[in-house]
mmCIF file with all atom_site columns, C-alpha atoms in Angstrom:
data_model
loop_
_atom_site.group_PDB
_atom_site.id
_atom_site.type_symbol
_atom_site.label_atom_id
_atom_site.label_alt_id
_atom_site.label_comp_id
_atom_site.label_asym_id
_atom_site.label_entity_id
_atom_site.label_seq_id
_atom_site.pdbx_PDB_ins_code
_atom_site.Cartn_x
_atom_site.Cartn_y
_atom_site.Cartn_z
_atom_site.occupancy
_atom_site.B_iso_or_equiv
_atom_site.pdbx_formal_charge
_atom_site.auth_seq_id
_atom_site.auth_comp_id
_atom_site.auth_asym_id
_atom_site.auth_atom_id
_atom_site.pdbx_PDB_model_num
ATOM 1  C CA . MET A 1 1  ? 6.499   14.320  -3.075  1.00 56.00 ? 171 MET A CA 1
ATOM 2  C CA . LEU A 1 2  ? 4.192   12.931  -0.912  1.00 57.00 ? 172 LEU A CA 1
ATOM 3  C CA . GLY A 1 3  ? 4.667   10.996  1.902   1.00 58.00 ? 173 GLY A CA 1
ATOM 4  C CA . GLY A 1 4  ? 2.765   8.581   4.512   1.00 63.00 ? 174 GLY A CA 1
ATOM 5  C CA . GLY A 1 5  ? -0.706  9.288   5.131   1.00 67.00 ? 175 GLY A CA 1
ATOM 6  C CA . ALA A 1 6  ? -0.469  12.495  1.996   1.00 73.00 ? 176 ALA A CA 1
ATOM 7  C CA . ALA A 1 7  ? -3.215  12.566  -0.381  1.00 78.00 ? 177 ALA A CA 1
ATOM 8  C CA . ALA A 1 8  ? -3.687  13.649  -3.538  1.00 80.00 ? 178 ALA A CA 1
ATOM 9  C CA . ASP A 1 9  ? -6.398  14.245  -6.408  1.00 86.00 ? 179 ASP A CA 1
ATOM 10 C CA . LEU A 1 10 ? -5.196  13.018  -9.548  1.00 83.00 ? 180 LEU A CA 1
ATOM 11 C CA . PRO A 1 11 ? -6.323  13.057  -13.650 1.00 90.00 ? 181 PRO A CA 1
ATOM 12 C CA . ALA A 1 12 ? -8.791  9.656   -13.970 1.00 88.00 ? 182 ALA A CA 1
ATOM 13 C CA . GLU A 1 13 ? -6.278  8.789   -16.774 1.00 92.00 ? 183 GLU A CA 1
ATOM 14 C CA . PHE A 1 14 ? -3.687  8.354   -14.237 1.00 91.00 ? 184 PHE A CA 1
ATOM 15 C CA . ASP A 1 15 ? -4.571  5.169   -13.778 1.00 92.00 ? 185 ASP A CA 1
ATOM 16 C CA . ARG A 1 16 ? -1.014  2.828   -13.188 1.00 93.00 ? 186 ARG A CA 1
ATOM 17 C CA . VAL A 1 17 ? 1.638   3.201   -10.965 1.00 90.00 ? 187 VAL A CA 1
ATOM 18 C CA . THR A 1 18 ? 5.264   2.254   -11.345 1.00 93.00 ? 188 THR A CA 1
ATOM 19 C CA . TRP A 1 19 ? 7.893   1.966   -8.765  1.00 90.00 ? 189 TRP A CA 1
ATOM 20 C CA . PHE A 1 20 ? 11.289  1.021   -7.862  1.00 93.00 ? 190 PHE A CA 1
ATOM 21 C CA . GLY A 1 21 ? 11.765  -0.611  -4.192  1.00 87.00 ? 191 GLY A CA 1
ATOM 22 C CA . LEU A 1 22 ? 10.653  -2.989  -2.507  1.00 85.00 ? 192 LEU A CA 1
ATOM 23 C CA . GLY A 1 23 ? 7.368   -5.213  -3.659  1.00 83.00 ? 193 GLY A CA 1
ATOM 24 C CA . PRO A 1 24 ? 5.139   -6.121  -5.101  1.00 81.00 ? 194 PRO A CA 1
ATOM 25 C CA . GLY A 1 25 ? 2.974   -6.640  -2.669  1.00 76.00 ? 195 GLY A CA 1
ATOM 26 C CA . GLU A 1 26 ? 3.742   -4.883  1.170   1.00 75.00 ? 196 GLU A CA 1
ATOM 27 C CA . ALA A 1 27 ? 6.864   -4.393  2.635   1.00 70.00 ? 197 ALA A CA 1
ATOM 28 C CA . TYR A 1 28 ? 7.033   -4.528  6.613   1.00 71.00 ? 198 TYR A CA 1
ATOM 29 C CA . ARG A 1 29 ? 9.600   -5.424  8.495   1.00 71.00 ? 199 ARG A CA 1
ATOM 30 C CA . ASN A 1 30 ? 8.616   -8.638  9.535   1.00 69.00 ? 200 ASN A CA 1
ATOM 31 C CA . SER A 1 31 ? 7.407   -9.647  6.072   1.00 65.00 ? 201 SER A CA 1
ATOM 32 C CA . GLU A 1 32 ? 10.973  -8.550  4.275   1.00 63.00 ? 202 GLU A CA 1
ATOM 33 C CA . ALA A 1 33 ? 11.811  -12.026 3.387   1.00 70.00 ? 203 ALA A CA 1
ATOM 34 C CA . ALA A 1 34 ? 8.408   -12.194 1.431   1.00 74.00 ? 204 ALA A CA 1
ATOM 35 C CA . VAL A 1 35 ? 9.407   -8.853  -1.442  1.00 80.00 ? 205 VAL A CA 1
ATOM 36 C CA . ARG A 1 36 ? 11.925  -8.259  -3.434  1.00 86.00 ? 206 ARG A CA 1
ATOM 37 C CA . VAL A 1 37 ? 13.630  -4.933  -4.653  1.00 89.00 ? 207 VAL A CA 1
ATOM 38 C CA . GLY A 1 38 ? 13.225  -4.410  -8.322  1.00 92.00 ? 208 GLY A CA 1
ATOM 39 C CA . ARG A 1 39 ? 11.370  -1.925  -10.435 1.00 95.00 ? 209 ARG A CA 1
ATOM 40 C CA . TYR A 1 40 ? 6.843   -2.882  -10.778 1.00 93.00 ? 210 TYR A CA 1
ATOM 41 C CA . GLU A 1 41 ? 3.734   -1.582  -12.109 1.00 94.00 ? 211 GLU A CA 1
ATOM 42 C CA . ARG A 1 42 ? 0.434   -1.616  -10.984 1.00 92.00 ? 212 ARG A CA 1
ATOM 43 C CA . ALA A 1 43 ? -2.788  -0.434  -11.558 1.00 93.00 ? 213 ALA A CA 1
ATOM 44 C CA . VAL A 1 44 ? -3.814  1.971   -8.912  1.00 87.00 ? 214 VAL A CA 1
ATOM 45 C CA . ASP A 1 45 ? -7.092  0.455   -8.369  1.00 86.00 ? 215 ASP A CA 1
ATOM 46 C CA . ALA A 1 46 ? -4.805  -2.746  -6.973  1.00 87.00 ? 216 ALA A CA 1
ATOM 47 C CA . MET A 1 47 ? -2.760  -0.894  -4.728  1.00 82.00 ? 217 MET A CA 1
ATOM 48 C CA . GLN A 1 48 ? -6.008  -0.474  -2.367  1.00 78.00 ? 218 GLN A CA 1
ATOM 49 C CA . THR A 1 49 ? -5.703  -3.251  0.625   1.00 74.00 ? 219 THR A CA 1
ATOM 50 C CA . PRO A 1 50 ? -9.695  -3.765  2.546   1.00 74.00 ? 220 PRO A CA 1
ATOM 51 C CA . TYR A 1 51 ? -8.270  -4.144  5.686   1.00 73.00 ? 221 TYR A CA 1
ATOM 52 C CA . LYS A 1 52 ? -11.134 -5.170  8.595   1.00 76.00 ? 222 LYS A CA 1
ATOM 53 C CA . ARG A 1 53 ? -10.685 -1.739  11.342  1.00 73.00 ? 223 ARG A CA 1
ATOM 54 C CA . VAL A 1 54 ? -10.440 -3.704  14.423  1.00 73.00 ? 224 VAL A CA 1
ATOM 55 C CA . TRP A 1 55 ? -12.039 -2.081  17.401  1.00 70.00 ? 225 TRP A CA 1
ATOM 56 C CA . SER A 1 56 ? -10.888 -2.261  20.910  1.00 66.00 ? 226 SER A CA 1
ATOM 57 C CA . ARG A 1 57 ? -13.214 -2.758  23.892  1.00 67.00 ? 227 ARG A CA 1
ATOM 58 C CA . SER A 1 58 ? -11.518 -1.835  26.543  1.00 64.00 ? 228 SER A CA 1
ATOM 59 C CA . ARG A 1 59 ? -12.492 -0.411  29.423  1.00 62.00 ? 229 ARG A CA 1
ATOM 60 C CA . ALA A 1 60 ? -10.833 3.004   31.133  1.00 59.00 ? 230 ALA A CA 1
ATOM 61 C CA . GLY A 1 61 ? -11.254 3.414   34.982  1.00 51.00 ? 231 GLY A CA 1
#
């Protein structure tokens, strides 16, 4: 079973994901009120969240 941060190459026909758990969106601890436990299905492409990269400009020293 793959865990957080793991990657795997799958054939293109594996284009849907089905899961039982929190969903249908992201379920961080501070947003659990916005998700429900249930059975969900989505397209693999819909599982990607385009986060903006935050650059720290702190100075060391």
